[in-house]
Amino acid sequence: MTQETAKPVRAPRRAPAVSRQAVLDAATRLIEEQGVAGLSMRKLAARLGVAVTSIYWHVGNREALVDELVQEMVHGLDTLAATGSDPVARVLSLATGLRRVLREHPHLIGLVNERGMTPAMFLPSQRALASEVASAGLAGPRAADAVRAVQYHVIGFVLVERHTDRSPEQRPSAEELWLAEPAADAALAGALATPVDADRLFAVSTEALVRALLTKQ
Amino acid sequence: MTQETAKPVRAPRRAPAVSRQAVLDAATRLIEEQGVAGLSMRKLAARLGVAVTSIYWHVGNREALVDELVQEMVHGLDTLAATGSDPVARVLSLATGLRRVLREHPHLIGLVNERGMTPAMFLPSQRALASEVASAGLAGPRAADAVRAVQYHVIGFVLVERHTDRSPEQRPSAEELWLAEPAADAALAGALATPVDADRLFAVSTEALVRALLTKQ
DNA sequence: ACCTGAACACCGTTCAAGT
DNA sequence: ACCTGAACACCGTTCAAGT
């Protein structure tokens, strides 16, 4: 869309200062270091040692650049295979793998969702999930519901946990709020006053969901 | 934090051009119209008919302004009561109500999560959920898991659905990708090639999750 | 107490011009 | 084909100064 291919001219030219791929790589590094807000065309140009306007020639504009990064991540989600013997275990292994991959791209994952690319991102794992759900005996719309429910659950969980466990002290923290007043069930209140163990909560909730979805009603 | 209270001087002064609350209200309207990215201090000032720097006197800076809006929304989440006879139905009514409230603030909800205010936002509904879960016979850590699992599920679902169903045509859409190749289960493939019905998916997945969580293992 | 304009250091993007 | 600087219209924020 940016580079129009003209008829090949054989005149010798000096090597390009940057390539399209170099721009994408530098942008990825910048985002990893400073977050999406830290990605600016000018910083990018400075890092690559070229004028800002060179960036525009290679990638169009900032919007298109980010779109490209999103596409790269979407295409990197192909390799997810189920393990385990029974259907529940196999679906759980897919869910866990999905969460692991998503957490490896903490900055990109939010972008993917913001741009409505979530369905595309999920396609490969969706095939795997569909296959497991089918072999668990579900079919048609009910199977589709199960597949999507697991997907929504996993990405939703990752989106929430990304921001929930990050800041060590909130104002006010759920802990102090729970401990401040008398509760009916002291043990429950105490448990809710404890910081969230995301790994355990994911395991518990996902297993409950998957088991319920795969059980014929 | 912004306004230091000095000893009351009784000298007559002309009425303030804007109030802190007027700034917050204008900011809310601006966000509703143009999204969070559309909120700029300069637009705000222009709308209120004052210099940009007046805004700073009232609310500190942009960060503090957004924080204030988040707090307003967090405090507006108190009124959620369970309905229904059995525990499952009552928890489901809370989950549904929670989703409804969250969807009424489409722009703020993402902000709340970004700022790690999710636990604070959930406190009121957390009490209600805890009460229902307790009366379903769960206690201690297991009850706490159930409460949190429902919370994560609901907010995660809302975060995902906000961006998934918005753009009518994606490139490539999940539909065409599914229809493009032969699948093992034609009915499943057909169902997955249909656009997501968010209301139904929420009902199905939430009921499955809640039922599994409340059932003693 | 409340508001102002000037100034600074940033942005993304377009354009005409170079080689 | 690829890169450049100048220019435009935006930002958030600080500061000294007004009343």
XYZ file of N, CA, C and O in Angstrom, chain B residues 27-186:
640
model
N -15.600 17.277 31.156
C -14.687 16.196 30.767
C -15.464 14.911 30.493
O -15.200 14.204 29.516
N -16.437 14.635 31.343
C -17.268 13.448 31.143
C -17.977 13.505 29.788
O -17.980 12.531 29.033
N -18.561 14.670 29.499
C -19.267 14.804 28.214
C -18.306 14.639 27.037
O -18.617 13.975 26.049
N -17.138 15.244 27.175
C -16.146 15.162 26.095
C -15.756 13.706 25.838
O -15.648 13.265 24.687
N -15.556 12.962 26.908
C -15.174 11.553 26.771
C -16.304 10.751 26.143
O -16.079 9.896 25.282
N -17.536 11.054 26.550
C -18.667 10.328 25.968
C -18.780 10.579 24.473
O -19.160 9.694 23.709
N -18.437 11.800 24.065
C -18.574 12.148 22.657
C -17.411 11.631 21.808
O -17.598 11.148 20.703
N -16.201 11.770 22.353
C -15.032 11.537 21.504
C -14.109 10.446 22.022
O -13.032 10.231 21.457
N -14.472 9.800 23.112
C -13.589 8.799 23.671
C -12.486 9.423 24.496
O -12.316 10.640 24.511
N -11.726 8.573 25.165
C -10.704 9.074 26.074
C -9.613 9.846 25.334
O -9.082 10.834 25.823
N -9.277 9.373 24.136
C -8.237 10.051 23.366
C -8.676 11.455 22.968
O -7.845 12.325 22.725
N -9.984 11.674 22.909
C -10.488 12.984 22.518
C -10.497 13.988 23.648
O -10.835 15.159 23.445
N -10.133 13.535 24.846
C -10.113 14.451 25.993
C -8.784 15.184 26.053
O -7.755 14.592 26.409
N -8.786 16.448 25.704
C -7.561 17.245 25.840
C -7.848 18.471 26.689
O -8.967 18.995 26.703
N -6.857 18.898 27.402
C -7.001 20.048 28.306
C -7.406 21.291 27.520
O -8.164 22.128 28.000
N -6.923 21.385 26.316
C -7.199 22.582 25.530
C -8.627 22.592 25.008
O -9.307 23.630 25.012
N -9.107 21.435 24.557
C -10.507 21.351 24.131
C -11.420 21.675 25.305
O -12.415 22.391 25.160
N -11.074 21.119 26.449
C -11.863 21.324 27.651
C -11.959 22.815 27.965
O -13.048 23.344 28.225
N -10.837 23.485 27.944
C -10.799 24.912 28.243
C -11.637 25.696 27.227
O -12.424 26.568 27.595
N -11.495 25.346 25.968
C -12.249 26.042 24.925
C -13.746 25.885 25.156
O -14.517 26.836 25.040
N -14.166 24.681 25.509
C -15.573 24.414 25.751
C -16.104 25.214 26.919
O -17.240 25.659 26.929
N -15.266 25.368 27.943
C -15.704 26.080 29.146
C -15.487 27.585 29.016
O -15.856 28.349 29.909
N -14.839 27.995 27.929
C -14.636 29.415 27.709
C -13.614 30.052 28.637
O -13.720 31.226 28.978
N -12.612 29.268 29.052
C -11.555 29.823 29.899
C -10.195 29.482 29.300
O -10.111 28.714 28.334
N -9.158 30.025 29.872
C -7.808 29.695 29.413
C -7.438 28.292 29.871
O -7.960 27.810 30.887
N -6.575 27.641 29.118
C -6.177 26.272 29.475
C -5.697 26.187 30.903
O -5.984 25.230 31.619
N -4.965 27.181 31.292
C -4.313 27.117 32.596
C -5.300 27.168 33.761
O -4.958 26.754 34.869
N -6.504 27.650 33.512
C -7.526 27.609 34.572
C -7.848 26.174 34.960
O -8.043 25.850 36.129
N -7.919 25.337 33.937
C -8.196 23.923 34.198
C -7.188 23.356 35.192
O -7.541 22.610 36.110
N -5.955 23.731 34.990
C -4.902 23.194 35.866
C -5.083 23.641 37.306
O -4.780 22.905 38.238
N -5.590 24.848 37.476
C -5.789 25.313 38.841
C -6.851 24.451 39.542
O -6.726 24.125 40.717
N -7.862 24.048 38.800
C -8.974 23.329 39.421
C -8.708 21.845 39.627
O -9.158 21.278 40.622
N -8.039 21.215 38.687
C -7.907 19.753 38.789
C -6.477 19.244 38.793
O -6.265 18.035 38.794
N -5.501 20.126 38.813
C -4.118 19.671 38.888
C -3.518 19.433 37.523
O -2.828 20.283 36.976
N -3.793 18.266 36.959
C -3.355 17.980 35.583
C -4.239 16.894 34.974
O -5.191 16.441 35.593
N -3.908 16.507 33.765
C -4.786 15.573 33.053
C -4.924 14.248 33.795
O -6.015 13.690 33.923
N -3.809 13.746 34.262
C -3.800 12.492 35.018
C -4.749 12.540 36.206
O -5.586 11.651 36.401
N -4.633 13.617 36.990
C -5.480 13.754 38.179
C -6.949 13.894 37.782
O -7.839 13.372 38.467
N -7.182 14.579 36.681
C -8.556 14.740 36.197
C -9.181 13.388 35.870
O -10.300 13.074 36.303
N -8.461 12.583 35.121
C -8.986 11.264 34.765
C -9.181 10.403 36.015
O -10.184 9.695 36.147
N -8.238 10.492 36.935
C -8.379 9.756 38.194
C -9.682 10.107 38.893
O -10.354 9.245 39.451
N -10.011 11.390 38.861
C -11.221 11.845 39.526
C -12.461 11.244 38.865
O -13.400 10.821 39.538
N -12.455 11.204 37.540
C -13.591 10.617 36.832
C -13.737 9.135 37.182
O -14.851 8.633 37.368
N -12.608 8.471 37.273
C -12.626 7.059 37.635
C -13.235 6.878 39.018
O -14.081 6.002 39.236
N -12.830 7.712 39.945
C -13.380 7.629 41.304
C -14.888 7.828 41.301
O -15.615 7.137 41.995
N -15.355 8.798 40.521
C -16.793 9.045 40.441
C -17.529 7.783 40.005
O -18.557 7.418 40.563
N -16.986 7.127 38.979
C -17.641 5.917 38.488
C -17.579 4.796 39.517
O -18.550 4.059 39.718
N -16.449 4.659 40.175
C -16.298 3.623 41.194
C -17.341 3.801 42.295
O -17.943 2.838 42.760
N -17.568 5.042 42.685
C -18.521 5.284 43.763
C -19.968 5.152 43.301
O -20.878 5.123 44.121
N -20.182 5.098 42.002
C -21.547 4.983 41.502
C -21.986 3.547 41.309
O -23.006 3.287 40.681
N -21.229 2.613 41.860
C -21.528 1.209 41.619
C -22.094 0.526 42.860
O -21.996 -0.676 43.009
N -22.739 1.295 43.725
C -23.158 0.741 45.004
C -24.442 -0.073 44.915
O -24.642 -1.002 45.673
N -25.296 0.321 43.994
C -26.671 -0.175 44.045
C -26.842 -1.434 43.210
O -27.341 -1.388 42.093
N -26.445 -2.559 43.782
C -26.630 -3.810 43.063
C -27.166 -4.837 44.046
O -26.515 -5.198 45.025
N -28.371 -5.303 43.797
C -28.996 -6.248 44.720
C -29.386 -7.517 43.972
O -29.800 -7.468 42.808
N -29.246 -8.650 44.634
C -29.576 -9.932 44.018
C -31.077 -10.155 44.015
O -31.788 -9.721 44.919
N -31.564 -10.817 42.980
C -32.963 -11.234 42.940
C -33.007 -12.710 42.571
O -32.055 -13.239 41.985
N -34.126 -13.354 42.896
C -34.265 -14.758 42.566
C -34.362 -15.603 43.814
O -34.154 -15.127 44.935
N -34.686 -16.892 43.645
C -34.935 -17.734 44.804
C -33.708 -18.566 45.178
O -33.227 -18.504 46.301
N -33.176 -19.343 44.235
C -32.037 -20.181 44.586
C -30.720 -19.424 44.394
O -30.676 -18.426 43.673
N -29.652 -19.892 45.038
C -28.356 -19.209 45.004
C -27.830 -18.983 43.586
O -27.315 -17.903 43.281
N -27.973 -19.993 42.736
C -27.471 -19.840 41.370
C -28.154 -18.676 40.669
O -27.511 -17.811 40.066
N -29.475 -18.623 40.787
C -30.220 -17.545 40.139
C -29.815 -16.193 40.707
O -29.678 -15.201 39.975
N -29.596 -16.141 42.019
C -29.252 -14.869 42.655
C -27.864 -14.395 42.229
O -27.670 -13.208 41.948
N -26.923 -15.299 42.164
C -25.587 -14.912 41.704
C -25.645 -14.477 40.234
O -25.021 -13.490 39.828
N -26.424 -15.203 39.456
C -26.564 -14.825 38.045
C -27.180 -13.433 37.908
O -26.777 -12.656 37.035
N -28.124 -13.110 38.762
C -28.738 -11.782 38.675
C -27.712 -10.698 39.006
O -27.707 -9.623 38.388
N -26.823 -10.989 39.946
C -25.756 -10.032 40.254
C -24.810 -9.877 39.070
O -24.415 -8.761 38.702
N -24.432 -10.991 38.465
C -23.513 -10.951 37.319
C -24.126 -10.161 36.169
O -23.469 -9.316 35.549
N -25.391 -10.421 35.903
C -26.067 -9.718 34.815
C -26.160 -8.221 35.098
O -25.920 -7.386 34.219
N -26.509 -7.881 36.358
C -26.587 -6.475 36.731
C -25.246 -5.783 36.610
O -25.140 -4.651 36.113
N -24.220 -6.473 37.021
C -22.863 -5.945 36.925
C -22.516 -5.644 35.466
O -22.016 -4.559 35.128
N -22.801 -6.580 34.602
C -22.503 -6.371 33.186
C -23.286 -5.177 32.643
O -22.755 -4.363 31.897
N -24.539 -5.062 33.053
C -25.360 -3.954 32.570
C -24.764 -2.612 32.996
O -24.605 -1.709 32.178
N -24.388 -2.505 34.254
C -23.814 -1.243 34.747
C -22.510 -0.931 34.019
O -22.269 0.206 33.597
N -21.673 -1.930 33.880
C -20.392 -1.706 33.227
C -20.593 -1.220 31.793
O -19.877 -0.348 31.300
N -21.591 -1.772 31.125
C -21.823 -1.393 29.730
C -22.420 0.003 29.605
O -22.428 0.580 28.516
N -22.923 0.545 30.707
C -23.434 1.910 30.667
C -22.304 2.936 30.670
O -22.528 4.113 30.395
N -21.115 2.495 31.021
C -19.964 3.403 31.045
C -18.866 2.865 30.139
O -17.780 2.532 30.616
N -19.128 2.814 28.861
C -18.219 2.114 27.954
C -16.799 2.687 27.939
O -15.846 1.939 27.789
N -16.660 3.976 28.125
C -15.323 4.553 28.054
C -14.595 4.450 29.382
O -13.393 4.208 29.425
N -15.346 4.631 30.461
C -14.707 4.660 31.772
C -14.208 3.284 32.201
O -13.171 3.162 32.861
N -14.955 2.246 31.812
C -14.647 0.922 32.326
C -13.218 0.492 31.994
O -12.500 -0.056 32.826
N -12.778 0.783 30.775
C -11.403 0.462 30.406
C -10.410 1.246 31.240
O -9.388 0.716 31.678
N -10.721 2.505 31.473
C -9.854 3.351 32.291
C -9.711 2.801 33.701
O -8.611 2.758 34.257
N -10.840 2.409 34.279
C -10.819 1.876 35.635
C -9.872 0.682 35.701
O -9.026 0.586 36.595
N -9.986 -0.182 34.728
C -9.124 -1.366 34.729
C -7.671 -0.990 34.514
O -6.780 -1.483 35.189
N -7.430 -0.063 33.583
C -6.052 0.367 33.306
C -5.373 0.909 34.555
O -4.176 0.769 34.730
N -6.130 1.579 35.391
C -5.541 2.211 36.575
C -5.513 1.280 37.769
O -5.277 1.717 38.888
N -5.823 -0.002 37.548
C -5.764 -0.935 38.655
C -6.821 -0.691 39.698
O -6.681 -1.112 40.840
N -7.915 -0.017 39.309
C -8.977 0.264 40.271
C -10.045 -0.819 40.256
O -11.083 -0.687 40.914
N -9.813 -1.887 39.529
C -10.819 -2.932 39.415
C -11.265 -3.471 40.779
O -12.470 -3.602 41.017
N -10.339 -3.772 41.677
C -10.783 -4.275 42.984
C -11.680 -3.284 43.714
O -12.733 -3.666 44.238
N -11.317 -2.016 43.723
C -12.137 -1.014 44.400
C -13.512 -0.915 43.754
O -14.530 -0.834 44.431
N -13.529 -0.944 42.435
C -14.801 -0.838 41.723
C -15.726 -2.001 42.087
O -16.940 -1.865 42.135
N -15.119 -3.135 42.363
C -15.910 -4.339 42.569
C -16.347 -4.549 44.007
O -17.129 -5.440 44.288
N -15.843 -3.735 44.901
C -16.113 -3.991 46.315
C -17.597 -4.134 46.650
O -17.986 -5.110 47.288
N -18.462 -3.197 46.226
C -19.875 -3.338 46.597
C -20.485 -4.634 46.079
O -21.104 -5.390 46.838
N -20.271 -4.914 44.808
C -20.829 -6.146 44.274
C -20.141 -7.357 44.899
O -20.733 -8.435 44.996
N -18.911 -7.164 45.343
C -18.206 -8.277 45.971
C -18.884 -8.685 47.279
O -19.021 -9.872 47.573
N -19.327 -7.684 48.040
C -20.063 -7.999 49.263
C -21.317 -8.791 48.944
O -21.611 -9.818 49.577
N -22.068 -8.315 47.955
C -23.306 -8.996 47.585
C -23.012 -10.420 47.120
O -23.689 -11.374 47.521
N -21.991 -10.563 46.285
C -21.629 -11.891 45.801
C -21.211 -12.794 46.960
O -21.615 -13.959 47.029
N -20.405 -12.248 47.847
C -19.919 -13.045 48.976
C -21.083 -13.561 49.804
O -21.100 -14.732 50.233
N -22.057 -12.698 50.004
C -23.198 -13.105 50.803
C -23.944 -14.266 50.147
O -24.329 -15.237 50.826
N -24.140 -14.183 48.840
C -24.861 -15.252 48.138
C -24.070 -16.553 48.131
O -24.628 -17.643 48.330
N -22.770 -16.413 47.884
C -21.917 -17.598 47.844
C -21.902 -18.293 49.199
O -21.948 -19.525 49.296
N -21.895 -17.487 50.268
C -21.895 -18.066 51.615
C -23.191 -18.822 51.869
O -23.174 -19.940 52.399
N -24.301 -18.220 51.453
C -25.573 -18.882 51.717
C -25.783 -20.072 50.788
O -26.717 -20.844 50.952
N -24.913 -20.229 49.810
C -24.949 -21.426 48.973
C -24.167 -22.560 49.625
O -24.101 -23.666 49.089
N -23.542 -22.276 50.748
C -22.866 -23.334 51.487
C -21.359 -23.340 51.357
O -20.685 -24.176 51.946
N -20.807 -22.395 50.603
C -19.336 -22.330 50.492
C -18.767 -21.459 51.598
O -19.433 -20.554 52.095
N -17.505 -21.728 51.944
C -16.880 -20.927 53.001
C -15.381 -20.805 52.739
O -14.805 -21.557 51.948
N -14.775 -19.853 53.387
C -13.325 -19.681 53.352
C -12.778 -19.468 51.957
O -13.422 -18.832 51.115
N -11.585 -20.003 51.700
C -10.882 -19.774 50.427
C -11.704 -20.225 49.219
O -11.675 -19.587 48.172
N -12.418 -21.306 49.382
C -13.216 -21.807 48.261
C -14.318 -20.813 47.896
O -14.587 -20.565 46.706
N -14.925 -20.198 48.880
C -15.936 -19.174 48.616
C -15.292 -17.940 47.973
O -15.852 -17.340 47.044
N -14.124 -17.593 48.460
C -13.425 -16.427 47.899
C -13.092 -16.661 46.432
O -13.223 -15.760 45.588
N -12.654 -17.874 46.106
C -12.381 -18.210 44.702
C -13.624 -18.013 43.857
O -13.564 -17.453 42.759
N -14.757 -18.479 44.362
C -15.995 -18.375 43.591
C -16.346 -16.910 43.341
O -16.676 -16.516 42.218
N -16.265 -16.101 44.385
C -16.571 -14.677 44.246
C -15.685 -14.039 43.183
O -16.152 -13.351 42.264
N -14.398 -14.286 43.303
C -13.459 -13.647 42.370
C -13.596 -14.187 40.958
O -13.432 -13.458 39.985
N -13.857 -15.454 40.847
C -14.002 -16.042 39.511
C -15.146 -15.366 38.764
O -15.027 -15.033 37.581
N -16.249 -15.150 39.453
C -17.397 -14.483 38.815
C -17.018 -13.054 38.410
O -17.311 -12.597 37.300
N -16.363 -12.351 39.309
C -15.956 -10.970 39.013
C -15.053 -10.902 37.788
O -15.274 -10.107 36.875
N -14.018 -11.702 37.785
C -13.091 -11.704 36.658
C -13.810 -12.065 35.365
O -13.558 -11.494 34.314
N -14.695 -13.023 35.483
C -15.423 -13.452 34.287
C -16.243 -12.308 33.706
O -16.197 -12.039 32.505
N -16.966 -11.605 34.570
C -17.849 -10.545 34.082
C -17.057 -9.390 33.482
O -17.314 -8.959 32.357
N -16.088 -8.880 34.222
C -15.368 -7.724 33.691
C -14.558 -8.123 32.465
O -14.470 -7.379 31.492
N -13.990 -9.310 32.478
C -13.261 -9.784 31.309
C -14.167 -9.866 30.094
O -13.815 -9.423 29.006
N -15.333 -10.398 30.307
C -16.296 -10.510 29.206
C -16.629 -9.142 28.631
O -16.614 -8.935 27.412
N -16.889 -8.187 29.515
C -17.243 -6.847 29.046
C -16.070 -6.213 28.290
O -16.253 -5.597 27.232
N -14.870 -6.381 28.810
C -13.698 -5.806 28.135
C -13.537 -6.388 26.736
O -13.195 -5.682 25.792
N -13.778 -7.681 26.618
C -13.612 -8.316 25.313
C -14.746 -7.932 24.362
O -14.515 -7.529 23.220
N -15.983 -8.025 24.828
C -17.112 -7.804 23.931
C -17.157 -6.366 23.443
O -17.647 -6.092 22.357
N -16.664 -5.435 24.261
C -16.646 -4.031 23.865
C -15.990 -3.839 22.503
O -16.405 -3.008 21.718
N -14.953 -4.598 22.238
C -14.188 -4.365 21.022
C -14.410 -5.422 19.966
O -14.033 -5.242 18.822
N -15.004 -6.527 20.372
C -15.118 -7.632 19.429
C -16.293 -7.458 18.483
O -16.183 -7.705 17.286
N -17.403 -6.999 19.024
C -18.596 -6.959 18.186
C -18.777 -5.613 17.500
O -19.765 -5.383 16.829
N -17.814 -4.714 17.688
C -18.040 -3.360 17.212
C -17.925 -3.208 15.706
O -18.850 -2.769 15.046
N -16.739 -3.550 15.182
C -16.568 -3.353 13.744
C -17.291 -4.453 12.977
O -17.026 -5.625 13.168
N -18.226 -4.070 12.120
C -19.062 -5.059 11.432
C -18.246 -5.960 10.497
O -18.557 -7.126 10.346
N -17.219 -5.412 9.888
C -16.416 -6.269 9.022
C -14.951 -6.213 9.428
O -14.361 -5.164 9.532
N -14.386 -7.368 9.699
C -12.966 -7.464 9.997
C -12.242 -7.956 8.750
O -12.855 -8.448 7.824
N -10.977 -7.858 8.784
C -10.180 -8.338 7.645
C -9.129 -9.287 8.158
O -8.137 -8.846 8.705
N -9.170 -10.556 7.991
C -10.314 -11.305 7.471
C -11.281 -11.632 8.589
O -10.893 -11.764 9.731
N -12.549 -11.779 8.286
C -13.533 -12.096 9.313
C -13.439 -13.566 9.687
O -13.022 -14.398 8.895
N -13.831 -13.843 10.922
C -13.812 -15.241 11.356
C -14.748 -16.070 10.492
O -14.494 -17.246 10.234
N -15.793 -15.429 10.012
C -16.765 -16.143 9.202
C -16.133 -16.715 7.933
O -16.149 -17.917 7.679
N -15.522 -15.827 7.147
C -14.967 -16.322 5.883
C -13.837 -17.306 6.126
O -13.661 -18.267 5.374
N -13.072 -17.089 7.194
C -11.977 -18.003 7.474
C -12.502 -19.394 7.788
O -11.906 -20.399 7.408
N -13.641 -19.429 8.467
C -14.186 -20.735 8.802
C -14.837 -21.400 7.605
O -14.795 -22.616 7.446
N -15.449 -20.594 6.775
C -16.136 -21.160 5.620
C -15.178 -21.529 4.504
O -15.515 -22.282 3.602
N -13.975 -21.004 4.578
C -13.031 -21.182 3.476
C -12.542 -22.617 3.356
O -12.265 -23.098 2.264
N -12.444 -23.318 4.469
C -11.864 -24.649 4.377
C -12.790 -25.714 4.949
O -13.647 -25.429 5.784
N -12.608 -26.945 4.517
C -13.471 -28.028 4.989
C -13.200 -28.344 6.450
O -12.063 -28.386 6.887
N -14.231 -28.523 7.224
C -14.085 -28.812 8.645
C -14.642 -30.187 8.959
O -15.446 -30.733 8.206
N -14.200 -30.743 10.069
C -14.675 -32.063 10.459
C -16.179 -32.027 10.742
O -16.942 -32.804 10.208
N -16.561 -31.063 11.566
C -17.968 -30.943 11.928
C -18.562 -29.740 11.199
O -18.307 -28.598 11.549
N -19.353 -30.009 10.205
C -19.909 -28.919 9.394
C -20.816 -28.025 10.223
O -20.817 -26.801 10.072
